[in-house]
XYZ file of C-alpha atoms in Angstrom:
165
model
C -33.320 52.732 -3.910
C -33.942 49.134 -5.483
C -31.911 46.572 -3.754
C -29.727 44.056 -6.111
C -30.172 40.750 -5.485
C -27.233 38.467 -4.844
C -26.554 36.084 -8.023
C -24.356 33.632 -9.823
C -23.195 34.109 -13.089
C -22.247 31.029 -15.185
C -18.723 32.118 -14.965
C -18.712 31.637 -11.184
C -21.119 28.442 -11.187
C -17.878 27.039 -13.408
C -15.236 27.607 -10.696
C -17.111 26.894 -7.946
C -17.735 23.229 -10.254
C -13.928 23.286 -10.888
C -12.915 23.489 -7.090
C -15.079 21.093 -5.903
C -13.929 19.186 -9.133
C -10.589 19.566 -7.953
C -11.379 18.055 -4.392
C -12.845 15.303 -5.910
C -10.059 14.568 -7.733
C -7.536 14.967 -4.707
C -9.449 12.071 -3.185
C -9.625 9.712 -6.061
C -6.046 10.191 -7.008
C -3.793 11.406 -4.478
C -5.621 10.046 -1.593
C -6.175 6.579 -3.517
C -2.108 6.507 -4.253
C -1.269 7.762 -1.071
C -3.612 5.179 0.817
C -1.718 2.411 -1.399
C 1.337 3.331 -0.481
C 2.891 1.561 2.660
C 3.904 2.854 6.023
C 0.661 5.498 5.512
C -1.432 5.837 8.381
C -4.249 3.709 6.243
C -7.331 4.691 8.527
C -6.644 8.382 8.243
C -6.104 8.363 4.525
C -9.345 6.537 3.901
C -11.514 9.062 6.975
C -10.146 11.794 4.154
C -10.807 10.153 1.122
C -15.359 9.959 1.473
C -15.330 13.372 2.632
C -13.559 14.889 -0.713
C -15.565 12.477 -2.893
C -18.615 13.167 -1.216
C -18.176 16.908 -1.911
C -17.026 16.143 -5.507
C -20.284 14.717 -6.300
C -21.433 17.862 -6.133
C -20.123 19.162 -9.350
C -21.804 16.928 -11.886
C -25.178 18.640 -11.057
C -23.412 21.977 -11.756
C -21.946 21.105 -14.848
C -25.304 19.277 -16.450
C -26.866 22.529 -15.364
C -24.277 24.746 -16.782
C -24.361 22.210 -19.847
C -28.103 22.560 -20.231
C -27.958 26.470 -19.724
C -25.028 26.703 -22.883
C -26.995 24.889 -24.754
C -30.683 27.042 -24.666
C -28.561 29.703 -25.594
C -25.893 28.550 -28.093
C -26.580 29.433 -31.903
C -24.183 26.667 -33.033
C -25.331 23.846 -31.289
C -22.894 21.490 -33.923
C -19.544 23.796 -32.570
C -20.831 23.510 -28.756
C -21.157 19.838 -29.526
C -17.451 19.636 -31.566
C -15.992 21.741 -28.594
C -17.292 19.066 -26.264
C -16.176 16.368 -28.193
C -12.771 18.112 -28.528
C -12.154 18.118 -24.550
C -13.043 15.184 -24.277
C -10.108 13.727 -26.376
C -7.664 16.236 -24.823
C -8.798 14.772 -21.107
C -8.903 11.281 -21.754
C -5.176 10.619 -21.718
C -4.928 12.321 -18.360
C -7.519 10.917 -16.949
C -6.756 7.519 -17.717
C -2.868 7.956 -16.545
C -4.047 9.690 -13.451
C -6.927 7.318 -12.270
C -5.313 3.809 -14.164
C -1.736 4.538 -14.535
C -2.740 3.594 -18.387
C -2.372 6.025 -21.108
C -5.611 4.012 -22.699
C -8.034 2.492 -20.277
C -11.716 2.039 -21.687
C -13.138 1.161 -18.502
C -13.012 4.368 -17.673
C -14.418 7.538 -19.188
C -13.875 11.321 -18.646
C -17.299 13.283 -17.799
C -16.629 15.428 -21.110
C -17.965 11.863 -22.843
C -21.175 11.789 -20.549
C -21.733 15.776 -21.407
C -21.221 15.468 -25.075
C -24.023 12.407 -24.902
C -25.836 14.806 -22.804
C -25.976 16.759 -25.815
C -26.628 14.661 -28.293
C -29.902 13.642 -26.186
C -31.062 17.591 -25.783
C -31.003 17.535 -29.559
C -33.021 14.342 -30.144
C -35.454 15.275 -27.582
C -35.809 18.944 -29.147
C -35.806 17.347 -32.335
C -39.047 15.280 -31.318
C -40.667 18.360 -29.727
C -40.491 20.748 -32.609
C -42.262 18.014 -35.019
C -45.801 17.484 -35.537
C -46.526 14.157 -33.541
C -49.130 14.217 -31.124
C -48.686 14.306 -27.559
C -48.812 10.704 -27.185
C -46.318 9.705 -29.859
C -43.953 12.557 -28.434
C -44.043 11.418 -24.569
C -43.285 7.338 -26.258
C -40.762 8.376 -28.476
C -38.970 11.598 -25.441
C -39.113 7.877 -23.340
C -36.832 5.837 -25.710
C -34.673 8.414 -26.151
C -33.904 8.929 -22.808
C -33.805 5.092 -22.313
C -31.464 4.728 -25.753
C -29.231 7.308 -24.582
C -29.190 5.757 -20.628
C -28.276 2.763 -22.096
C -25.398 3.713 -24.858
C -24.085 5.960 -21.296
C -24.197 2.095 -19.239
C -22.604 0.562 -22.428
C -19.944 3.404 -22.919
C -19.492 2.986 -19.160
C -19.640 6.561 -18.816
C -18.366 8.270 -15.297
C -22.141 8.450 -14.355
C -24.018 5.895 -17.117
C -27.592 6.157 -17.441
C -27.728 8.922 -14.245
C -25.588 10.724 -15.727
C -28.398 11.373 -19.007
């Protein structure tokens, strides 16, 4: 009898990401507000407030992986790009009026912006690899892309900018 070994489906990898999302976000928001507000025990809101963003980092690297993963194995790499691009507009207004107060706030960026450029620079860079350059030409111009796309993610201030890519 062959024993199964344990796994994780994507599905699973994307609620695990969503929970620790979710902490993250109880720490930059309600923590944040809470910390603000006075008569709040200031030290004790801010001991709590590392500890959920510290743990929140820690679905970024999930979702780039789960991003990378979709996008091997999409056939429609223009609807996986339009369906980030759509979430992205749906969060922003959220996202601004739960982290600004703002219903607009440009300073600030939802990681569905960094994703969708995360995109964009898988396709360049499998654009490059699929032509006929030589190796040198491909390594130069798989560089620049990486450095054009780092630095439209600093200029977008993107939630990660150029780490992020």
């Amino acid at each position: 009898m062959e024993l199964k070994k344990p796994s994780l489906s994507g599905s699973t990898l994307k609620i695990i990401a969503l929970i620790i999302m979710l902490i993250d976000h109880i720490g930059a928001v309600i923590v944040v507000r809470t910390m603000s507000t006075p008569g709040f025990d200031h030290d004790f809101w801010n001991s709590l407030y590392w500890p959920l963003r510290y743990i929140g980092r820690l679905a970024f690297p999930i979702f780039c992986f789960l991003l990378v993963e979709g996008f091997c194995h999409t056939s429609n790499v223009k609807k996986y790009f339009s369906g980030m691009i759509l979430f992205a507009l749906i969060s922003e207004i959220p996202f601004d009026l739960a982290l600004t107060g703002k219903w607009i706030d440009f300073r600030f960026q939802n990681v569905f912006w960094e994703l969708a450029v995360g995109i964009l620079t898988m396709v360049a860079l499998q654009y490059i690899e699929k032509t006929d350059f030589t190796y040198v030409l491909q390594v130069i111009l798989r560089l620049a892309v990486i450095a054009v796309f780092a630095l439209g993610a600093e200029a977008l201030q993107l939630d990660y900018g150029m780490y992020g890519i």
